[in-house]
Amino acid sequence: MKTTHIAFAVAALCLSAAAGAQTVMKISYSTSITSHYGVGSTAFCDEVEKGTQGRYKCQQFPNAALGGEREMIEAVQLGTQDLANVSTGALGNFVPEVKIVDIPFLFRDYAHARKVMDGEFGQDLLKKMTAKGIVGLAWTENGFRHMTNSKRAINQASDANGLKMRTMENKVHMEGYKTFGILPTPMAWPEVFTALQQGTVDGQENPIPVILSAKLSQVQKHLSLTNHVYSPAVLIVAPNIWNKLNDADKKVFSEAAKKGAAAQRKKVNDDEANGIAELKKDGMQVVEQVNGESFRKAVAPAYAGYAKEFGADKIAAIQNVK
Ligand code: EAX
Protein backbone atom coordinates (compact mmCIF):
# COMPACT_ATOMS: atom_id res chain seq x y z
CA MET A 1 0.00 0.00 0.00
CA LYS A 2 2.71 2.38 1.10
CA THR A 3 4.89 1.63 -1.95
CA THR A 4 1.94 2.26 -4.26
CA HIS A 5 1.47 5.67 -2.68
CA ILE A 6 5.12 6.57 -3.10
CA ALA A 7 5.13 5.29 -6.68
CA PHE A 8 2.05 7.37 -7.38
CA ALA A 9 3.60 10.47 -5.85
CA VAL A 10 6.78 10.01 -7.87
CA ALA A 11 4.77 9.54 -11.07
CA ALA A 12 2.76 12.69 -10.33
CA LEU A 13 5.94 14.66 -9.71
CA CYS A 14 7.47 13.50 -12.99
CA LEU A 15 4.28 14.37 -14.84
CA SER A 16 4.18 17.91 -13.45
CA ALA A 17 7.86 18.38 -14.25
CA ALA A 18 7.17 17.26 -17.82
CA ALA A 19 4.26 19.67 -18.09
CA GLY A 20 6.52 22.46 -16.74
CA ALA A 21 6.27 23.90 -13.27
CA GLN A 22 3.48 26.38 -12.76
CA THR A 23 3.78 29.54 -10.69
CA VAL A 24 0.54 30.92 -9.34
CA MET A 25 1.00 34.62 -8.55
CA LYS A 26 -1.11 36.54 -6.08
CA ILE A 27 -2.35 39.89 -7.41
CA SER A 28 -4.46 42.34 -5.43
CA TYR A 29 -6.20 45.68 -5.88
CA SER A 30 -8.66 47.90 -4.02
CA THR A 31 -11.88 47.50 -5.96
CA SER A 32 -14.07 44.72 -7.40
CA ILE A 33 -13.17 42.29 -10.18
CA THR A 34 -15.61 44.05 -12.54
CA SER A 35 -14.12 47.49 -11.82
CA HIS A 36 -11.36 49.24 -13.79
CA TYR A 37 -8.65 47.60 -11.62
CA GLY A 38 -10.29 44.20 -12.12
CA VAL A 39 -10.63 44.62 -15.88
CA GLY A 40 -7.01 45.77 -16.20
CA SER A 41 -5.64 43.04 -13.94
CA THR A 42 -7.64 40.33 -15.72
CA ALA A 43 -6.39 41.47 -19.14
CA PHE A 44 -2.82 41.41 -17.81
CA CYS A 45 -3.19 37.98 -16.20
CA ASP A 46 -4.81 36.45 -19.29
CA GLU A 47 -1.97 37.68 -21.48
CA VAL A 48 0.70 36.41 -19.08
CA GLU A 49 -0.91 32.98 -18.89
CA LYS A 50 -1.24 32.79 -22.67
CA GLY A 51 2.25 34.15 -23.38
CA THR A 52 3.97 31.76 -20.96
CA GLN A 53 1.88 28.74 -22.06
CA GLY A 54 0.43 28.53 -18.58
CA ARG A 55 3.72 28.52 -16.70
CA TYR A 56 2.62 31.71 -14.94
CA LYS A 57 -0.92 32.45 -13.90
CA CYS A 58 -2.68 34.68 -11.38
CA GLN A 59 -4.85 34.23 -8.38
CA GLN A 60 -6.77 37.49 -7.99
CA PHE A 61 -7.61 39.22 -4.70
CA PRO A 62 -10.00 42.09 -5.47
CA ASN A 63 -11.60 44.44 -2.90
CA ALA A 64 -8.37 44.93 -0.94
CA ALA A 65 -8.73 41.35 0.30
CA LEU A 66 -5.02 41.29 1.23
CA GLY A 67 -5.03 44.76 2.82
CA GLY A 68 -4.99 48.39 1.73
CA GLU A 69 -2.65 49.83 -0.90
CA ARG A 70 0.12 50.52 1.60
CA GLU A 71 0.08 46.86 2.67
CA MET A 72 -0.05 45.69 -0.95
CA ILE A 73 3.06 47.69 -1.86
CA GLU A 74 4.89 46.52 1.25
CA ALA A 75 4.02 42.89 0.49
CA VAL A 76 5.27 43.19 -3.09
CA GLN A 77 8.48 44.75 -1.78
CA LEU A 78 8.90 41.84 0.64
CA GLY A 79 7.88 39.27 -1.96
CA THR A 80 5.08 37.84 0.18
CA GLN A 81 2.70 38.99 -2.56
CA ASP A 82 3.65 38.79 -6.24
CA LEU A 83 1.72 41.56 -7.95
CA ALA A 84 -0.45 44.58 -7.21
CA ASN A 85 -2.38 47.13 -9.22
CA VAL A 86 -2.27 50.26 -7.05
CA SER A 87 -2.78 54.01 -7.29
CA THR A 88 0.15 56.32 -6.65
CA GLY A 89 -1.60 57.57 -3.51
CA ALA A 90 0.44 55.42 -1.15
CA LEU A 91 3.38 54.73 -3.46
CA GLY A 92 5.11 58.04 -2.79
CA ASN A 93 5.75 56.83 0.76
CA PHE A 94 7.98 54.13 -0.77
CA VAL A 95 9.32 55.88 -3.88
CA PRO A 96 9.50 59.63 -3.11
CA GLU A 97 10.06 60.59 -6.79
CA VAL A 98 6.49 59.45 -7.51
CA LYS A 99 4.92 62.14 -5.29
CA ILE A 100 5.07 64.86 -7.94
CA VAL A 101 2.28 63.22 -9.98
CA ASP A 102 -0.18 63.69 -7.11
CA ILE A 103 -0.13 67.51 -7.28
CA PRO A 104 -3.69 68.87 -7.70
CA PHE A 105 -4.52 70.34 -11.12
CA LEU A 106 -1.16 69.21 -12.56
CA PHE A 107 -2.75 67.42 -15.51
CA ARG A 108 -5.26 69.10 -17.83
CA ASP A 109 -7.17 66.04 -18.98
CA TYR A 110 -6.86 62.30 -19.66
CA ALA A 111 -4.99 62.78 -22.93
CA HIS A 112 -2.37 64.93 -21.20
CA ALA A 113 -1.99 62.59 -18.21
CA ARG A 114 -1.67 59.43 -20.30
CA LYS A 115 0.85 61.08 -22.61
CA VAL A 116 3.04 62.10 -19.66
CA MET A 117 2.84 58.70 -17.95
CA ASP A 118 3.55 56.76 -21.16
CA GLY A 119 6.25 59.22 -22.22
CA GLU A 120 9.81 59.70 -21.07
CA PHE A 121 8.87 61.12 -17.66
CA GLY A 122 6.57 58.25 -16.72
CA GLN A 123 8.91 55.58 -18.04
CA ASP A 124 11.83 57.03 -16.03
CA LEU A 125 9.60 57.03 -12.96
CA LEU A 126 8.87 53.31 -13.41
CA LYS A 127 12.63 52.65 -13.39
CA LYS A 128 13.06 54.63 -10.13
CA MET A 129 10.99 51.97 -8.35
CA THR A 130 13.64 49.27 -8.88
CA ALA A 131 16.00 50.85 -6.34
CA LYS A 132 13.21 50.53 -3.74
CA GLY A 133 12.65 46.85 -4.40
CA ILE A 134 9.57 47.28 -6.58
CA VAL A 135 9.39 46.52 -10.31
CA GLY A 136 6.98 48.87 -12.11
CA LEU A 137 5.63 47.25 -15.27
CA ALA A 138 3.22 49.85 -16.70
CA TRP A 139 1.06 52.80 -15.71
CA THR A 140 -2.52 51.67 -15.45
CA GLU A 141 -5.07 54.21 -14.19
CA ASN A 142 -7.37 55.11 -11.33
CA GLY A 143 -8.75 58.31 -12.89
CA PHE A 144 -9.49 61.95 -12.18
CA ARG A 145 -10.72 62.37 -8.63
CA HIS A 146 -14.04 63.99 -7.73
CA MET A 147 -15.53 64.95 -4.37
CA THR A 148 -18.51 63.34 -2.69
CA ASN A 149 -20.07 64.30 0.63
CA SER A 150 -23.21 63.98 2.69
CA LYS A 151 -23.63 67.67 3.57
CA ARG A 152 -24.01 69.94 0.54
CA ALA A 153 -23.50 70.52 -3.15
CA ILE A 154 -20.01 71.72 -4.01
CA ASN A 155 -20.20 74.22 -6.86
CA GLN A 156 -17.01 76.11 -6.05
CA ALA A 157 -14.02 75.83 -3.71
CA SER A 158 -15.66 77.82 -0.90
CA ASP A 159 -18.43 75.19 -0.68
CA ALA A 160 -15.81 72.63 0.36
CA ASN A 161 -14.69 74.85 3.24
CA GLY A 162 -15.07 73.11 6.61
CA LEU A 163 -15.95 69.67 5.26
CA LYS A 164 -14.21 66.78 6.98
CA MET A 165 -13.01 64.55 4.20
CA ARG A 166 -11.25 61.25 4.10
CA THR A 167 -8.10 61.52 2.00
CA MET A 168 -5.45 59.06 1.02
CA GLU A 169 -2.36 58.82 3.20
CA ASN A 170 -0.70 61.32 0.89
CA LYS A 171 0.84 64.62 2.00
CA VAL A 172 0.75 66.17 -1.48
CA HIS A 173 -3.00 65.65 -1.66
CA MET A 174 -3.54 66.84 1.90
CA GLU A 175 -1.54 70.06 1.46
CA GLY A 176 -3.56 70.87 -1.65
CA TYR A 177 -6.95 70.05 -0.14
CA LYS A 178 -6.27 72.25 2.88
CA THR A 179 -6.23 75.25 0.52
CA PHE A 180 -9.87 74.42 -0.31
CA GLY A 181 -10.68 74.65 3.40
CA ILE A 182 -11.17 70.89 3.62
CA LEU A 183 -10.22 69.17 6.89
CA PRO A 184 -8.28 66.18 5.53
CA THR A 185 -8.55 62.91 7.44
CA PRO A 186 -6.10 60.34 6.07
CA MET A 187 -7.45 56.81 6.14
CA ALA A 188 -6.79 53.53 4.34
CA TRP A 189 -9.36 52.71 1.66
CA PRO A 190 -10.82 49.56 3.28
CA GLU A 191 -12.11 51.72 6.17
CA VAL A 192 -13.76 54.38 4.03
CA PHE A 193 -17.25 52.96 3.41
CA THR A 194 -17.89 52.42 7.13
CA ALA A 195 -16.44 55.83 8.02
CA LEU A 196 -18.86 57.47 5.56
CA GLN A 197 -21.75 55.35 6.76
CA GLN A 198 -21.11 56.21 10.40
CA GLY A 199 -20.46 59.88 9.68
CA THR A 200 -16.90 59.82 11.01
CA VAL A 201 -16.15 61.94 7.95
CA ASP A 202 -18.49 64.04 5.77
CA GLY A 203 -16.99 63.05 2.47
CA GLN A 204 -14.21 61.57 0.38
CA GLU A 205 -12.77 62.00 -3.10
CA ASN A 206 -12.19 59.34 -5.75
CA PRO A 207 -12.61 58.71 -9.47
CA ILE A 208 -16.02 57.70 -10.90
CA PRO A 209 -15.02 54.02 -11.34
CA VAL A 210 -14.19 53.79 -7.63
CA ILE A 211 -17.34 55.65 -6.53
CA LEU A 212 -19.38 53.30 -8.71
CA SER A 213 -17.81 49.99 -7.77
CA ALA A 214 -17.70 50.79 -4.06
CA LYS A 215 -21.37 51.83 -4.22
CA LEU A 216 -20.65 55.10 -2.42
CA SER A 217 -24.06 56.35 -3.60
CA GLN A 218 -25.45 54.35 -0.67
CA VAL A 219 -23.66 56.58 1.82
CA GLN A 220 -23.07 59.89 -0.03
CA LYS A 221 -25.68 62.27 -1.38
CA HIS A 222 -23.58 64.82 -3.25
CA LEU A 223 -21.10 64.34 -6.06
CA SER A 224 -19.18 67.21 -7.65
CA LEU A 225 -17.10 66.66 -10.76
CA THR A 226 -14.15 68.61 -9.41
CA ASN A 227 -11.44 66.74 -11.39
CA HIS A 228 -9.04 68.09 -8.78
CA VAL A 229 -6.34 65.41 -9.04
CA TYR A 230 -5.39 62.84 -11.63
CA SER A 231 -4.75 59.52 -9.88
CA PRO A 232 -2.37 57.30 -11.85
CA ALA A 233 -2.08 53.63 -11.00
CA VAL A 234 0.65 51.13 -11.70
CA LEU A 235 1.10 47.40 -12.09
CA ILE A 236 3.94 46.33 -9.83
CA VAL A 237 5.66 42.97 -9.51
CA ALA A 238 7.91 41.60 -6.78
CA PRO A 239 11.62 41.43 -7.67
CA ASN A 240 11.81 37.77 -6.65
CA ILE A 241 9.36 36.94 -9.46
CA TRP A 242 10.83 39.37 -12.00
CA ASN A 243 14.44 38.33 -11.46
CA LYS A 244 13.57 34.69 -12.11
CA LEU A 245 12.13 35.45 -15.56
CA ASN A 246 14.18 34.93 -18.70
CA ASP A 247 14.24 37.73 -21.26
CA ALA A 248 11.40 36.27 -23.32
CA ASP A 249 9.14 35.97 -20.27
CA LYS A 250 10.05 39.49 -19.16
CA LYS A 251 8.87 40.70 -22.53
CA VAL A 252 5.61 38.75 -22.12
CA PHE A 253 5.02 40.39 -18.72
CA SER A 254 5.81 43.89 -20.02
CA GLU A 255 3.58 43.55 -23.08
CA ALA A 256 0.81 42.04 -20.93
CA ALA A 257 1.05 45.03 -18.58
CA LYS A 258 0.60 47.40 -21.53
CA LYS A 259 -2.52 45.49 -22.60
CA GLY A 260 -3.77 45.55 -19.01
CA ALA A 261 -3.22 49.31 -18.86
CA ALA A 262 -5.12 49.86 -22.10
CA ALA A 263 -8.04 47.76 -20.87
CA GLN A 264 -8.09 49.56 -17.51
CA ARG A 265 -8.06 53.00 -19.15
CA LYS A 266 -10.85 51.96 -21.49
CA LYS A 267 -12.94 50.97 -18.48
CA VAL A 268 -12.21 54.36 -16.89
CA ASN A 269 -13.41 56.03 -20.11
CA ASP A 270 -16.58 53.92 -20.13
CA ASP A 271 -17.32 54.67 -16.47
CA GLU A 272 -16.75 58.40 -17.01
CA ALA A 273 -19.16 58.26 -19.96
CA ASN A 274 -21.90 56.10 -18.40
CA GLY A 275 -21.34 56.08 -14.66
CA ILE A 276 -22.64 59.54 -13.81
CA ALA A 277 -26.11 58.69 -15.12
CA GLU A 278 -25.99 55.51 -13.06
CA LEU A 279 -25.02 57.40 -9.91
CA LYS A 280 -27.88 59.85 -10.48
CA LYS A 281 -30.26 56.92 -10.83
CA ASP A 282 -28.94 55.66 -7.50
CA GLY A 283 -30.03 58.98 -5.96
CA MET A 284 -26.88 61.08 -6.02
CA GLN A 285 -27.14 64.80 -6.71
CA VAL A 286 -24.44 65.64 -9.20
CA VAL A 287 -22.84 69.01 -9.88
CA GLU A 288 -21.40 68.58 -13.36
CA GLN A 289 -20.35 72.18 -14.03
CA VAL A 290 -18.03 72.92 -11.14
CA ASN A 291 -16.24 76.27 -10.98
CA GLY A 292 -12.78 74.84 -11.63
CA GLU A 293 -11.18 78.26 -11.64
CA SER A 294 -12.09 78.77 -7.96
CA PHE A 295 -10.25 75.55 -7.07
CA ARG A 296 -7.20 76.36 -9.18
CA LYS A 297 -7.03 79.82 -7.63
CA ALA A 298 -7.28 78.40 -4.11
CA VAL A 299 -4.51 75.87 -4.68
CA ALA A 300 -2.13 78.30 -6.40
CA PRO A 301 -0.31 79.27 -3.16
CA ALA A 302 0.40 75.58 -2.42
CA TYR A 303 2.37 75.43 -5.66
CA ALA A 304 5.18 77.38 -3.94
CA GLY A 305 5.59 74.44 -1.56
CA TYR A 306 5.38 71.92 -4.40
CA ALA A 307 8.00 73.86 -6.37
CA LYS A 308 10.30 73.83 -3.37
CA GLU A 309 9.85 70.09 -2.88
CA PHE A 310 9.92 68.92 -6.50
CA GLY A 311 11.47 71.78 -8.49
CA ALA A 312 9.50 74.36 -10.47
CA ASP A 313 11.25 73.17 -13.65
CA LYS A 314 10.06 69.57 -13.14
CA ILE A 315 6.48 70.71 -12.58
CA ALA A 316 6.64 72.96 -15.64
CA ALA A 317 8.09 70.12 -17.74
CA ILE A 318 5.00 68.02 -17.01
CA GLN A 319 2.62 70.92 -17.59
CA ASN A 320 4.31 71.77 -20.88
CA VAL A 321 3.68 68.36 -22.44
CA LYS A 322 1.18 69.15 -25.19
O1 EAX B 1 -6.85 53.04 -5.81
O2 EAX B 1 -7.71 54.91 -1.55
C1 EAX B 1 -8.15 55.49 -2.55
O3 EAX B 1 -8.86 56.48 -2.46
C2 EAX B 1 -7.79 54.95 -3.91
O4 EAX B 1 -8.19 55.83 -4.90
C3 EAX B 1 -8.43 53.60 -4.08
O5 EAX B 1 -7.84 52.75 -3.14
C4 EAX B 1 -8.18 53.02 -5.47
JSON list of C-alpha atoms and ligand atoms in Angstrom, two decimals, residues 30-31 37 69 86-87 142 145 166 168 187-189 204-207 210 231, ligand 1:
[
{"chain": "A", "resi": 30, "resn": "SER", "atom": "CA", "xyz": [-8.66, 47.90, -4.02]},
{"chain": "A", "resi": 31, "resn": "THR", "atom": "CA", "xyz": [-11.88, 47.50, -5.96]},
{"chain": "A", "resi": 37, "resn": "TYR", "atom": "CA", "xyz": [-8.65, 47.60, -11.62]},
{"chain": "A", "resi": 69, "resn": "GLU", "atom": "CA", "xyz": [-2.65, 49.83, -0.90]},
{"chain": "A", "resi": 86, "resn": "VAL", "atom": "CA", "xyz": [-2.27, 50.26, -7.05]},
{"chain": "A", "resi": 87, "resn": "SER", "atom": "CA", "xyz": [-2.78, 54.01, -7.29]},
{"chain": "A", "resi": 142, "resn": "ASN", "atom": "CA", "xyz": [-7.37, 55.11, -11.33]},
{"chain": "A", "resi": 145, "resn": "ARG", "atom": "CA", "xyz": [-10.72, 62.37, -8.63]},
{"chain": "A", "resi": 166, "resn": "ARG", "atom": "CA", "xyz": [-11.25, 61.25, 4.10]},
{"chain": "A", "resi": 168, "resn": "MET", "atom": "CA", "xyz": [-5.45, 59.06, 1.02]},
{"chain": "A", "resi": 187, "resn": "MET", "atom": "CA", "xyz": [-7.45, 56.81, 6.14]},
{"chain": "A", "resi": 188, "resn": "ALA", "atom": "CA", "xyz": [-6.79, 53.53, 4.34]},
{"chain": "A", "resi": 189, "resn": "TRP", "atom": "CA", "xyz": [-9.36, 52.71, 1.66]},
{"chain": "A", "resi": 204, "resn": "GLN", "atom": "CA", "xyz": [-14.21, 61.57, 0.38]},
{"chain": "A", "resi": 205, "resn": "GLU", "atom": "CA", "xyz": [-12.77, 62.00, -3.10]},
{"chain": "A", "resi": 206, "resn": "ASN", "atom": "CA", "xyz": [-12.19, 59.34, -5.75]},
{"chain": "A", "resi": 207, "resn": "PRO", "atom": "CA", "xyz": [-12.61, 58.71, -9.47]},
{"chain": "A", "resi": 210, "resn": "VAL", "atom": "CA", "xyz": [-14.19, 53.79, -7.63]},
{"chain": "A", "resi": 231, "resn": "SER", "atom": "CA", "xyz": [-4.75, 59.52, -9.88]},
{"chain": "B", "resi": 1, "resn": "EAX", "atom": "O1", "xyz": [-6.85, 53.04, -5.81]},
{"chain": "B", "resi": 1, "resn": "EAX", "atom": "O2", "xyz": [-7.71, 54.91, -1.55]},
{"chain": "B", "resi": 1, "resn": "EAX", "atom": "C1", "xyz": [-8.15, 55.49, -2.55]},
{"chain": "B", "resi": 1, "resn": "EAX", "atom": "O3", "xyz": [-8.86, 56.48, -2.46]},
{"chain": "B", "resi": 1, "resn": "EAX", "atom": "C2", "xyz": [-7.79, 54.95, -3.91]},
{"chain": "B", "resi": 1, "resn": "EAX", "atom": "O4", "xyz": [-8.19, 55.83, -4.90]},
{"chain": "B", "resi": 1, "resn": "EAX", "atom": "C3", "xyz": [-8.43, 53.60, -4.08]},
{"chain": "B", "resi": 1, "resn": "EAX", "atom": "O5", "xyz": [-7.84, 52.75, -3.14]},
{"chain": "B", "resi": 1, "resn": "EAX", "atom": "C4", "xyz": [-8.18, 53.02, -5.47]}
]
